[in-house]
Amino acid sequence: MPTAQTNQNDVSDQNQSCSSNLVCIPIQFMRELSSSQTALDIIKIVAHWFYEIFEAERASITLSTGDSMLSVIALEGNDAIPIGVDMPIDCTMVGRVFTTGKTECCNDLSQSEDIDCRMLLNGNIMSCLDVPLTKNDLCFGTINVGRSKKNAFNDADILRLESVAHLVSALMYIDRLTDQLRIIADTDSLTGILNRRAFLKQFGDACREKRRSRGHGIALIDLDHFKRVNDAYGHNAGDKVLIQFCRILRMVFRSNDLIARFGGEEFCIFASDITYLDFKYLLNRLLDILRSTPIDFAQGRIQVTASIGAVHTKRLINKFDKIYAQADKALYCAKNGGRDRVELVVLVKEPASGNSRGHNENLCTSARIKSRDSHQG
């Protein structure tokens, strides 16, 4: 929330010095907007300053929460409709403004049958002005200011509020574009899962979190003989296999697990706060589902299997290259042992140096957890 204390008389003097076709914006308001970090920061700052700039008893911002509802996200002043309340789009003034993208002003709320107007009236707000937050035919929500007397708003107030709302809409639109660009930068374009760069960043973030955990699992997954699929059916078929495989990954693993495509047919999983047995179960379940989910094409049916090399560790240290090396050795053992199987080892020493290992110095002879009824690849 903004921390600056504003003198209402100063704002009033500032407003009076402006002609009706100009908008005077306090410098501190612009400073706070420029230093905002998120869209929610912008919304809270705007609610605070609109309350001051428009000498209102109430200023609020509602945003869409779905096809039929709007929610009060930020509020300053009178709480006749408090933060967190969901308002229906139908039968409300705010919903109509959101739907049509057109400003509405009601200078006597006692004459309105709209649900939100009646709620404001019960809270001693007699006039309100509602402006849409729109950019490029996209409406984010609305800004509403209210006053405790009738006939409190005029055409100049509407123009001023609309003008500042355009600025706020542009900032929110830029914030949304930034989020979209961040998603594009972090996502594998074919499968929609994380790419290697984003995975490593989020893995590092997880390592810096200090929380108790039952353990952590890291798995490297390689689709068996994937080149044969591309050679026999073409790259479009290979792409379809990768996409289908990622759907299965999302279905098997938990929503907070990191799932990434490292390149080609190689994938990596990071499951935090998970026991050895639970991690083993998820890996085996993945192979079971993959075996029972062939992919049909006009040219025929593709049966895909995968090999998995995985490690489980009690304490996580931000040295992914060391952990990756252990998982890669386990993956080599899974392929060497016939493919379509899991090689899961427990790190008996944290990978702080090159001497870390699994149960034995020779990882391929360490205790193995093989998927049920392993098939030769």
Short mmCIF file of N, CA and C in Angstrom, two decimals, residues 141-274:
data_model
loop_
_atom_site.label_atom_id
_atom_site.label_comp_id
_atom_site.label_asym_id
_atom_site.label_seq_id
_atom_site.Cartn_x
_atom_site.Cartn_y
_atom_site.Cartn_z
N GLY A 141 -11.47 -4.37 -15.80
CA GLY A 141 -12.38 -4.15 -14.69
C GLY A 141 -12.86 -2.71 -14.71
N THR A 142 -13.15 -2.15 -13.54
CA THR A 142 -13.63 -0.77 -13.48
C THR A 142 -13.06 -0.05 -12.27
N ILE A 143 -13.07 1.29 -12.36
CA ILE A 143 -12.76 2.16 -11.23
C ILE A 143 -14.04 2.88 -10.83
N ASN A 144 -14.34 2.86 -9.53
CA ASN A 144 -15.56 3.51 -9.04
C ASN A 144 -15.20 4.50 -7.95
N VAL A 145 -15.72 5.72 -8.06
CA VAL A 145 -15.58 6.71 -6.99
C VAL A 145 -16.97 7.13 -6.54
N GLY A 146 -17.12 7.33 -5.24
CA GLY A 146 -18.42 7.69 -4.70
C GLY A 146 -18.33 8.85 -3.73
N ARG A 147 -19.44 9.61 -3.66
CA ARG A 147 -19.53 10.73 -2.73
C ARG A 147 -20.84 10.65 -1.96
N SER A 148 -20.87 11.29 -0.83
CA SER A 148 -22.00 11.16 0.09
C SER A 148 -23.12 12.15 -0.17
N LYS A 149 -23.03 12.93 -1.23
CA LYS A 149 -24.11 13.86 -1.56
C LYS A 149 -24.60 13.60 -2.97
N LYS A 150 -25.84 14.03 -3.23
CA LYS A 150 -26.42 13.88 -4.56
C LYS A 150 -25.79 14.88 -5.53
N ASN A 151 -25.89 14.55 -6.83
CA ASN A 151 -25.40 15.44 -7.89
C ASN A 151 -23.97 15.87 -7.65
N ALA A 152 -23.14 14.89 -7.25
CA ALA A 152 -21.77 15.21 -6.84
C ALA A 152 -20.79 15.21 -8.01
N PHE A 153 -21.18 14.68 -9.15
CA PHE A 153 -20.25 14.57 -10.28
C PHE A 153 -20.78 15.31 -11.49
N ASN A 154 -19.86 15.91 -12.24
CA ASN A 154 -20.23 16.62 -13.46
C ASN A 154 -19.41 16.09 -14.63
N ASP A 155 -19.60 16.68 -15.81
CA ASP A 155 -18.91 16.21 -17.02
C ASP A 155 -17.39 16.32 -16.89
N ALA A 156 -16.93 17.35 -16.20
CA ALA A 156 -15.48 17.51 -16.02
C ALA A 156 -14.92 16.36 -15.19
N ASP A 157 -15.67 15.94 -14.17
CA ASP A 157 -15.22 14.80 -13.35
C ASP A 157 -15.11 13.53 -14.19
N ILE A 158 -16.08 13.34 -15.07
CA ILE A 158 -16.07 12.16 -15.94
C ILE A 158 -14.84 12.17 -16.84
N LEU A 159 -14.55 13.31 -17.46
CA LEU A 159 -13.39 13.40 -18.34
C LEU A 159 -12.09 13.17 -17.58
N ARG A 160 -11.99 13.73 -16.38
CA ARG A 160 -10.78 13.56 -15.59
C ARG A 160 -10.58 12.10 -15.20
N LEU A 161 -11.66 11.45 -14.74
CA LEU A 161 -11.54 10.06 -14.31
C LEU A 161 -11.23 9.16 -15.50
N GLU A 162 -11.86 9.41 -16.63
CA GLU A 162 -11.60 8.60 -17.82
C GLU A 162 -10.16 8.75 -18.28
N SER A 163 -9.64 9.98 -18.21
CA SER A 163 -8.27 10.23 -18.68
C SER A 163 -7.25 9.47 -17.83
N VAL A 164 -7.41 9.53 -16.51
CA VAL A 164 -6.46 8.84 -15.64
C VAL A 164 -6.66 7.33 -15.75
N ALA A 165 -7.91 6.89 -15.97
CA ALA A 165 -8.17 5.46 -16.14
C ALA A 165 -7.46 4.91 -17.36
N HIS A 166 -7.35 5.71 -18.42
CA HIS A 166 -6.61 5.28 -19.61
C HIS A 166 -5.14 5.01 -19.27
N LEU A 167 -4.56 5.89 -18.45
CA LEU A 167 -3.17 5.69 -18.03
C LEU A 167 -3.04 4.40 -17.22
N VAL A 168 -3.94 4.19 -16.28
CA VAL A 168 -3.90 2.98 -15.45
C VAL A 168 -4.07 1.74 -16.31
N SER A 169 -5.00 1.79 -17.27
CA SER A 169 -5.23 0.65 -18.16
C SER A 169 -3.98 0.31 -18.96
N ALA A 170 -3.28 1.35 -19.42
CA ALA A 170 -2.05 1.11 -20.18
C ALA A 170 -1.01 0.42 -19.32
N LEU A 171 -0.88 0.85 -18.06
CA LEU A 171 0.08 0.22 -17.16
C LEU A 171 -0.29 -1.24 -16.89
N MET A 172 -1.57 -1.51 -16.69
CA MET A 172 -2.00 -2.88 -16.46
C MET A 172 -1.80 -3.74 -17.69
N TYR A 173 -1.99 -3.15 -18.86
CA TYR A 173 -1.80 -3.88 -20.11
C TYR A 173 -0.32 -4.23 -20.29
N ILE A 174 0.56 -3.28 -19.99
CA ILE A 174 1.99 -3.54 -20.06
C ILE A 174 2.39 -4.64 -19.08
N ASP A 175 1.82 -4.60 -17.87
CA ASP A 175 2.12 -5.62 -16.88
C ASP A 175 1.68 -7.00 -17.38
N ARG A 176 0.52 -7.05 -18.02
CA ARG A 176 0.05 -8.33 -18.57
C ARG A 176 0.95 -8.81 -19.70
N LEU A 177 1.37 -7.89 -20.57
CA LEU A 177 2.28 -8.27 -21.65
C LEU A 177 3.60 -8.79 -21.10
N THR A 178 4.07 -8.13 -20.03
CA THR A 178 5.31 -8.59 -19.39
C THR A 178 5.17 -10.01 -18.87
N ASP A 179 4.02 -10.29 -18.25
CA ASP A 179 3.77 -11.65 -17.77
C ASP A 179 3.73 -12.65 -18.91
N GLN A 180 3.10 -12.25 -20.02
CA GLN A 180 3.03 -13.14 -21.18
C GLN A 180 4.41 -13.40 -21.76
N LEU A 181 5.23 -12.35 -21.83
CA LEU A 181 6.59 -12.52 -22.34
C LEU A 181 7.41 -13.42 -21.41
N ARG A 182 7.17 -13.28 -20.10
CA ARG A 182 7.89 -14.12 -19.14
C ARG A 182 7.49 -15.58 -19.32
N ILE A 183 6.21 -15.81 -19.55
CA ILE A 183 5.74 -17.18 -19.78
C ILE A 183 6.35 -17.75 -21.05
N ILE A 184 6.39 -16.94 -22.10
CA ILE A 184 6.99 -17.40 -23.36
C ILE A 184 8.46 -17.74 -23.16
N ALA A 185 9.16 -16.88 -22.42
CA ALA A 185 10.59 -17.09 -22.19
C ALA A 185 10.86 -18.33 -21.35
N ASP A 186 9.91 -18.71 -20.49
CA ASP A 186 10.11 -19.82 -19.57
C ASP A 186 9.55 -21.15 -20.09
N THR A 187 8.89 -21.13 -21.23
CA THR A 187 8.13 -22.29 -21.67
C THR A 187 8.70 -22.91 -22.93
N ASP A 188 8.69 -24.23 -22.97
CA ASP A 188 9.02 -24.94 -24.20
C ASP A 188 7.89 -24.73 -25.20
N SER A 189 8.22 -24.22 -26.37
CA SER A 189 7.18 -23.80 -27.31
C SER A 189 6.33 -24.95 -27.83
N LEU A 190 6.87 -26.15 -27.90
CA LEU A 190 6.11 -27.28 -28.43
C LEU A 190 5.18 -27.88 -27.38
N THR A 191 5.70 -28.14 -26.20
CA THR A 191 4.96 -28.92 -25.21
C THR A 191 4.25 -28.08 -24.16
N GLY A 192 4.67 -26.82 -23.98
CA GLY A 192 4.04 -25.96 -22.99
C GLY A 192 4.55 -26.14 -21.58
N ILE A 193 5.53 -27.02 -21.37
CA ILE A 193 6.11 -27.18 -20.03
C ILE A 193 7.33 -26.27 -19.92
N LEU A 194 7.97 -26.27 -18.75
CA LEU A 194 9.14 -25.43 -18.55
C LEU A 194 10.28 -25.81 -19.49
N ASN A 195 11.09 -24.80 -19.86
CA ASN A 195 12.33 -25.11 -20.55
C ASN A 195 13.45 -25.24 -19.52
N ARG A 196 14.64 -25.59 -19.99
CA ARG A 196 15.76 -25.85 -19.07
C ARG A 196 16.12 -24.62 -18.25
N ARG A 197 16.16 -23.45 -18.88
CA ARG A 197 16.54 -22.23 -18.17
C ARG A 197 15.58 -21.93 -17.02
N ALA A 198 14.29 -22.02 -17.28
CA ALA A 198 13.30 -21.73 -16.25
C ALA A 198 13.34 -22.78 -15.14
N PHE A 199 13.56 -24.04 -15.53
CA PHE A 199 13.66 -25.11 -14.55
C PHE A 199 14.81 -24.84 -13.58
N LEU A 200 15.97 -24.50 -14.12
CA LEU A 200 17.14 -24.28 -13.27
C LEU A 200 16.93 -23.10 -12.34
N LYS A 201 16.26 -22.06 -12.81
CA LYS A 201 15.98 -20.90 -11.95
C LYS A 201 15.06 -21.30 -10.80
N GLN A 202 13.98 -22.01 -11.12
CA GLN A 202 13.04 -22.39 -10.09
C GLN A 202 13.64 -23.43 -9.14
N PHE A 203 14.51 -24.28 -9.67
CA PHE A 203 15.21 -25.22 -8.80
C PHE A 203 16.09 -24.47 -7.81
N GLY A 204 16.80 -23.46 -8.30
CA GLY A 204 17.63 -22.63 -7.42
C GLY A 204 16.81 -21.92 -6.37
N ASP A 205 15.63 -21.42 -6.76
CA ASP A 205 14.75 -20.76 -5.79
C ASP A 205 14.32 -21.75 -4.70
N ALA A 206 14.01 -22.99 -5.12
CA ALA A 206 13.59 -24.00 -4.15
C ALA A 206 14.72 -24.33 -3.18
N CYS A 207 15.93 -24.36 -3.67
CA CYS A 207 17.08 -24.66 -2.81
C CYS A 207 17.30 -23.58 -1.76
N ARG A 208 16.94 -22.34 -2.09
CA ARG A 208 17.14 -21.24 -1.14
C ARG A 208 16.05 -21.17 -0.08
N GLU A 209 14.96 -21.87 -0.29
CA GLU A 209 13.90 -21.88 0.71
C GLU A 209 14.30 -22.76 1.89
N LYS A 210 14.14 -22.23 3.06
CA LYS A 210 14.50 -22.98 4.27
C LYS A 210 13.23 -23.55 4.89
N ARG A 211 12.90 -24.75 4.54
CA ARG A 211 11.71 -25.39 5.10
C ARG A 211 11.98 -26.87 5.33
N ARG A 212 11.27 -27.42 6.28
CA ARG A 212 11.41 -28.84 6.56
C ARG A 212 10.83 -29.64 5.40
N SER A 213 11.48 -30.77 5.11
CA SER A 213 11.04 -31.56 3.96
C SER A 213 11.25 -33.04 4.22
N ARG A 214 10.40 -33.85 3.60
CA ARG A 214 10.54 -35.30 3.70
C ARG A 214 11.60 -35.83 2.73
N GLY A 215 12.11 -34.96 1.89
CA GLY A 215 13.10 -35.35 0.90
C GLY A 215 12.77 -34.77 -0.46
N HIS A 216 13.66 -34.98 -1.41
CA HIS A 216 13.50 -34.41 -2.75
C HIS A 216 13.86 -35.46 -3.79
N GLY A 217 13.14 -35.46 -4.88
CA GLY A 217 13.43 -36.37 -5.98
C GLY A 217 13.72 -35.63 -7.26
N ILE A 218 14.76 -36.06 -7.96
CA ILE A 218 15.12 -35.50 -9.27
C ILE A 218 15.22 -36.66 -10.25
N ALA A 219 14.54 -36.55 -11.38
CA ALA A 219 14.51 -37.64 -12.35
C ALA A 219 14.81 -37.12 -13.74
N LEU A 220 15.63 -37.84 -14.47
CA LEU A 220 15.84 -37.61 -15.90
C LEU A 220 15.08 -38.70 -16.66
N ILE A 221 14.31 -38.28 -17.64
CA ILE A 221 13.48 -39.21 -18.40
C ILE A 221 13.82 -39.07 -19.88
N ASP A 222 14.04 -40.21 -20.50
CA ASP A 222 14.39 -40.22 -21.92
C ASP A 222 13.46 -41.20 -22.65
N LEU A 223 12.79 -40.72 -23.69
CA LEU A 223 11.92 -41.60 -24.46
C LEU A 223 12.77 -42.59 -25.24
N ASP A 224 12.42 -43.86 -25.13
CA ASP A 224 13.23 -44.92 -25.73
C ASP A 224 13.10 -44.91 -27.26
N HIS A 225 14.26 -44.96 -27.92
CA HIS A 225 14.34 -45.10 -29.37
C HIS A 225 13.46 -44.07 -30.09
N PHE A 226 13.51 -42.83 -29.62
CA PHE A 226 12.64 -41.80 -30.20
C PHE A 226 13.00 -41.50 -31.64
N LYS A 227 14.27 -41.63 -31.98
CA LYS A 227 14.69 -41.36 -33.35
C LYS A 227 13.96 -42.28 -34.34
N ARG A 228 13.66 -43.49 -33.89
CA ARG A 228 12.94 -44.43 -34.76
C ARG A 228 11.54 -43.91 -35.10
N VAL A 229 10.93 -43.23 -34.15
CA VAL A 229 9.60 -42.66 -34.39
C VAL A 229 9.68 -41.60 -35.49
N ASN A 230 10.65 -40.69 -35.35
CA ASN A 230 10.81 -39.65 -36.37
C ASN A 230 11.14 -40.25 -37.73
N ASP A 231 12.00 -41.26 -37.75
CA ASP A 231 12.40 -41.86 -39.02
C ASP A 231 11.24 -42.60 -39.69
N ALA A 232 10.43 -43.29 -38.87
CA ALA A 232 9.37 -44.13 -39.44
C ALA A 232 8.10 -43.34 -39.76
N TYR A 233 7.78 -42.35 -38.93
CA TYR A 233 6.50 -41.66 -39.08
C TYR A 233 6.64 -40.18 -39.43
N GLY A 234 7.82 -39.61 -39.30
CA GLY A 234 8.00 -38.20 -39.58
C GLY A 234 8.03 -37.36 -38.32
N HIS A 235 8.52 -36.13 -38.47
CA HIS A 235 8.69 -35.26 -37.30
C HIS A 235 7.37 -34.78 -36.73
N ASN A 236 6.33 -34.66 -37.56
CA ASN A 236 5.03 -34.28 -37.02
C ASN A 236 4.52 -35.33 -36.04
N ALA A 237 4.73 -36.60 -36.38
CA ALA A 237 4.35 -37.68 -35.47
C ALA A 237 5.19 -37.62 -34.20
N GLY A 238 6.48 -37.34 -34.36
CA GLY A 238 7.35 -37.22 -33.19
C GLY A 238 6.89 -36.10 -32.28
N ASP A 239 6.48 -34.96 -32.87
CA ASP A 239 5.98 -33.85 -32.06
C ASP A 239 4.72 -34.25 -31.29
N LYS A 240 3.85 -35.00 -31.96
CA LYS A 240 2.62 -35.44 -31.29
C LYS A 240 2.94 -36.36 -30.12
N VAL A 241 3.93 -37.20 -30.27
CA VAL A 241 4.34 -38.08 -29.18
C VAL A 241 4.85 -37.25 -28.00
N LEU A 242 5.66 -36.25 -28.27
CA LEU A 242 6.19 -35.40 -27.19
C LEU A 242 5.07 -34.67 -26.46
N ILE A 243 4.12 -34.15 -27.21
CA ILE A 243 3.00 -33.43 -26.60
C ILE A 243 2.17 -34.37 -25.73
N GLN A 244 1.88 -35.56 -26.26
CA GLN A 244 1.10 -36.53 -25.49
C GLN A 244 1.85 -36.97 -24.23
N PHE A 245 3.16 -37.14 -24.35
CA PHE A 245 3.95 -37.54 -23.20
C PHE A 245 3.90 -36.47 -22.11
N CYS A 246 3.94 -35.21 -22.50
CA CYS A 246 3.89 -34.13 -21.51
C CYS A 246 2.52 -34.07 -20.83
N ARG A 247 1.48 -34.40 -21.55
CA ARG A 247 0.16 -34.48 -20.91
C ARG A 247 0.16 -35.55 -19.82
N ILE A 248 0.80 -36.67 -20.11
CA ILE A 248 0.88 -37.74 -19.11
C ILE A 248 1.72 -37.28 -17.92
N LEU A 249 2.82 -36.60 -18.18
CA LEU A 249 3.66 -36.08 -17.09
C LEU A 249 2.84 -35.19 -16.15
N ARG A 250 2.06 -34.30 -16.73
CA ARG A 250 1.25 -33.39 -15.92
C ARG A 250 0.19 -34.14 -15.13
N MET A 251 -0.31 -35.22 -15.71
CA MET A 251 -1.33 -36.01 -15.05
C MET A 251 -0.74 -36.78 -13.86
N VAL A 252 0.48 -37.27 -14.01
CA VAL A 252 1.08 -38.13 -12.99
C VAL A 252 1.64 -37.32 -11.83
N PHE A 253 2.38 -36.27 -12.14
CA PHE A 253 3.08 -35.54 -11.09
C PHE A 253 2.20 -34.46 -10.48
N ARG A 254 2.60 -33.98 -9.32
CA ARG A 254 1.82 -33.03 -8.55
C ARG A 254 1.93 -31.63 -9.15
N SER A 255 0.97 -30.78 -8.81
CA SER A 255 0.92 -29.45 -9.42
C SER A 255 2.13 -28.60 -9.04
N ASN A 256 2.74 -28.86 -7.89
CA ASN A 256 3.90 -28.06 -7.47
C ASN A 256 5.24 -28.66 -7.91
N ASP A 257 5.21 -29.81 -8.57
CA ASP A 257 6.45 -30.40 -9.08
C ASP A 257 6.90 -29.67 -10.34
N LEU A 258 8.20 -29.56 -10.53
CA LEU A 258 8.74 -28.92 -11.72
C LEU A 258 8.90 -29.96 -12.83
N ILE A 259 8.36 -29.67 -13.99
CA ILE A 259 8.43 -30.56 -15.14
C ILE A 259 9.02 -29.77 -16.30
N ALA A 260 10.10 -30.24 -16.88
CA ALA A 260 10.77 -29.47 -17.93
C ALA A 260 11.25 -30.37 -19.06
N ARG A 261 11.29 -29.78 -20.22
CA ARG A 261 11.92 -30.44 -21.37
C ARG A 261 13.31 -29.85 -21.51
N PHE A 262 14.31 -30.70 -21.40
CA PHE A 262 15.69 -30.25 -21.48
C PHE A 262 16.19 -30.21 -22.92
N GLY A 263 15.48 -30.82 -23.81
CA GLY A 263 15.89 -30.84 -25.21
C GLY A 263 15.58 -32.17 -25.85
N GLY A 264 15.16 -32.14 -27.11
CA GLY A 264 14.86 -33.39 -27.80
C GLY A 264 13.83 -34.19 -27.05
N GLU A 265 14.19 -35.45 -26.72
CA GLU A 265 13.28 -36.32 -25.99
C GLU A 265 13.68 -36.49 -24.53
N GLU A 266 14.47 -35.55 -24.00
CA GLU A 266 14.92 -35.63 -22.61
C GLU A 266 14.12 -34.67 -21.73
N PHE A 267 13.64 -35.19 -20.61
CA PHE A 267 12.82 -34.41 -19.69
C PHE A 267 13.39 -34.54 -18.28
N CYS A 268 13.08 -33.55 -17.47
CA CYS A 268 13.57 -33.55 -16.08
C CYS A 268 12.43 -33.22 -15.13
N ILE A 269 12.39 -33.92 -14.01
CA ILE A 269 11.38 -33.71 -12.98
C ILE A 269 12.07 -33.36 -11.66
N PHE A 270 11.53 -32.39 -10.96
CA PHE A 270 11.97 -32.09 -9.60
C PHE A 270 10.75 -32.12 -8.69
N ALA A 271 10.72 -33.09 -7.79
CA ALA A 271 9.62 -33.22 -6.83
C ALA A 271 10.14 -32.91 -5.44
N SER A 272 9.64 -31.86 -4.84
CA SER A 272 10.09 -31.47 -3.50
C SER A 272 9.16 -32.01 -2.44
N ASP A 273 9.67 -32.13 -1.22
CA ASP A 273 8.90 -32.60 -0.07
C ASP A 273 8.18 -33.91 -0.40
N ILE A 274 8.97 -34.92 -0.75
CA ILE A 274 8.40 -36.21 -1.12
C ILE A 274 9.28 -37.32 -0.57
#
